[in-house]
Amino acid sequence: GPTAARLDPKPADHTDADYMGSLSDEQLYRVIQKGGAATGKSPLMAAWGGVLTDDQIRDLVAYLRRLSGT
C-alpha cells in the first residue's frame, strides 16, 4: 500500500521468485499463523492464526506461490 515506503524493515517482495523459492511452505505457514515477532521477522507482521483457519492459511501460502511463480 501507499505507506509501505515508510515501513522499516521494508515488506518482502512476494513476486520475487528467488526470494520466495528460498522459503518453504512451512516457513510461510508459520509466519502467517504466528506473526513476524514469533518467527524472527518484523514484529509489524501480525499473527493471523486466531483469525484464519488452517485451511485458509494453506490457501494463502498457495496464493503466495502463484504470485511468485514458485
GROMACS .gro file of C-alpha atoms in nm:
model
   70
    1GLY     CA    1   0.000   0.000   0.000
    2PRO     CA    2   0.093   0.367   0.000
    3THR     CA    3   0.258   0.358   0.343
    4ALA     CA    4   0.489   0.068   0.253
    5ALA     CA    5   0.771   0.307   0.159
    6ARG     CA    6   0.788   0.426   0.520
    7LEU     CA    7   0.799   0.079   0.678
    8ASP     CA    8   1.121  -0.039   0.838
    9PRO     CA    9   1.201  -0.310   0.755
   10LYS     CA   10   1.057  -0.297   0.406
   11PRO     CA   11   0.788  -0.556   0.322
   12ALA     CA   12   0.904  -0.862   0.132
   13ASP     CA   13   0.852  -0.871  -0.243
   14HIS     CA   14   0.623  -1.172  -0.275
   15THR     CA   15   0.661  -1.166  -0.654
   16ASP     CA   16   1.039  -1.228  -0.628
   17ALA     CA   17   1.078  -1.591  -0.734
   18ASP     CA   18   1.433  -1.621  -0.597
   19TYR     CA   19   1.336  -1.494  -0.251
   20MET     CA   20   1.009  -1.688  -0.232
   21GLY     CA   21   1.179  -2.001  -0.362
   22SER     CA   22   1.417  -1.986  -0.067
   23LEU     CA   23   1.124  -2.017   0.177
   24SER     CA   24   0.949  -2.345   0.250
   25ASP     CA   25   0.572  -2.371   0.266
   26GLU     CA   26   0.611  -2.444   0.639
   27GLN     CA   27   0.806  -2.120   0.691
   28LEU     CA   28   0.537  -1.920   0.513
   29TYR     CA   29   0.264  -2.100   0.708
   30ARG     CA   30   0.433  -2.028   1.043
   31VAL     CA   31   0.488  -1.658   0.979
   32ILE     CA   32   0.126  -1.615   0.869
   33GLN     CA   33  -0.004  -1.815   1.164
   34LYS     CA   34   0.224  -1.684   1.440
   35GLY     CA   35   0.332  -1.344   1.308
   36GLY     CA   36   0.669  -1.189   1.248
   37ALA     CA   37   0.788  -1.150   1.608
   38ALA     CA   38   0.734  -1.520   1.683
   39THR     CA   39   0.934  -1.627   1.378
   40GLY     CA   40   1.231  -1.391   1.389
   41LYS     CA   41   1.080  -1.148   1.139
   42SER     CA   42   0.944  -0.797   1.180
   43PRO     CA   43   0.703  -0.752   1.472
   44LEU     CA   44   0.495  -0.541   1.232
   45MET     CA   45   0.373  -0.865   1.069
   46ALA     CA   46   0.057  -0.958   1.259
   47ALA     CA   47  -0.032  -1.314   1.357
   48TRP     CA   48  -0.335  -1.445   1.170
   49GLY     CA   49  -0.367  -1.785   1.341
   50GLY     CA   50  -0.654  -1.663   1.557
   51VAL     CA   51  -0.839  -1.522   1.257
   52LEU     CA   52  -0.775  -1.767   0.973
   53THR     CA   53  -0.832  -2.142   0.979
   54ASP     CA   54  -0.550  -2.384   0.895
   55ASP     CA   55  -0.705  -2.440   0.552
   56GLN     CA   56  -0.726  -2.066   0.488
   57ILE     CA   57  -0.358  -2.023   0.580
   58ARG     CA   58  -0.266  -2.309   0.344
   59ASP     CA   59  -0.471  -2.139   0.072
   60LEU     CA   60  -0.283  -1.815   0.138
   61VAL     CA   61   0.052  -1.996   0.109
   62ALA     CA   62  -0.066  -2.137  -0.225
   63TYR     CA   63  -0.167  -1.787  -0.337
   64LEU     CA   64   0.177  -1.651  -0.244
   65ARG     CA   65   0.332  -1.931  -0.451
   66ARG     CA   66   0.122  -1.828  -0.752
   67LEU     CA   67   0.227  -1.464  -0.710
   68SER     CA   68   0.594  -1.560  -0.727
   69GLY     CA   69   0.563  -1.844  -0.976
   70THR     CA   70   0.731  -2.085  -0.733
   0.00000   0.00000   0.00000
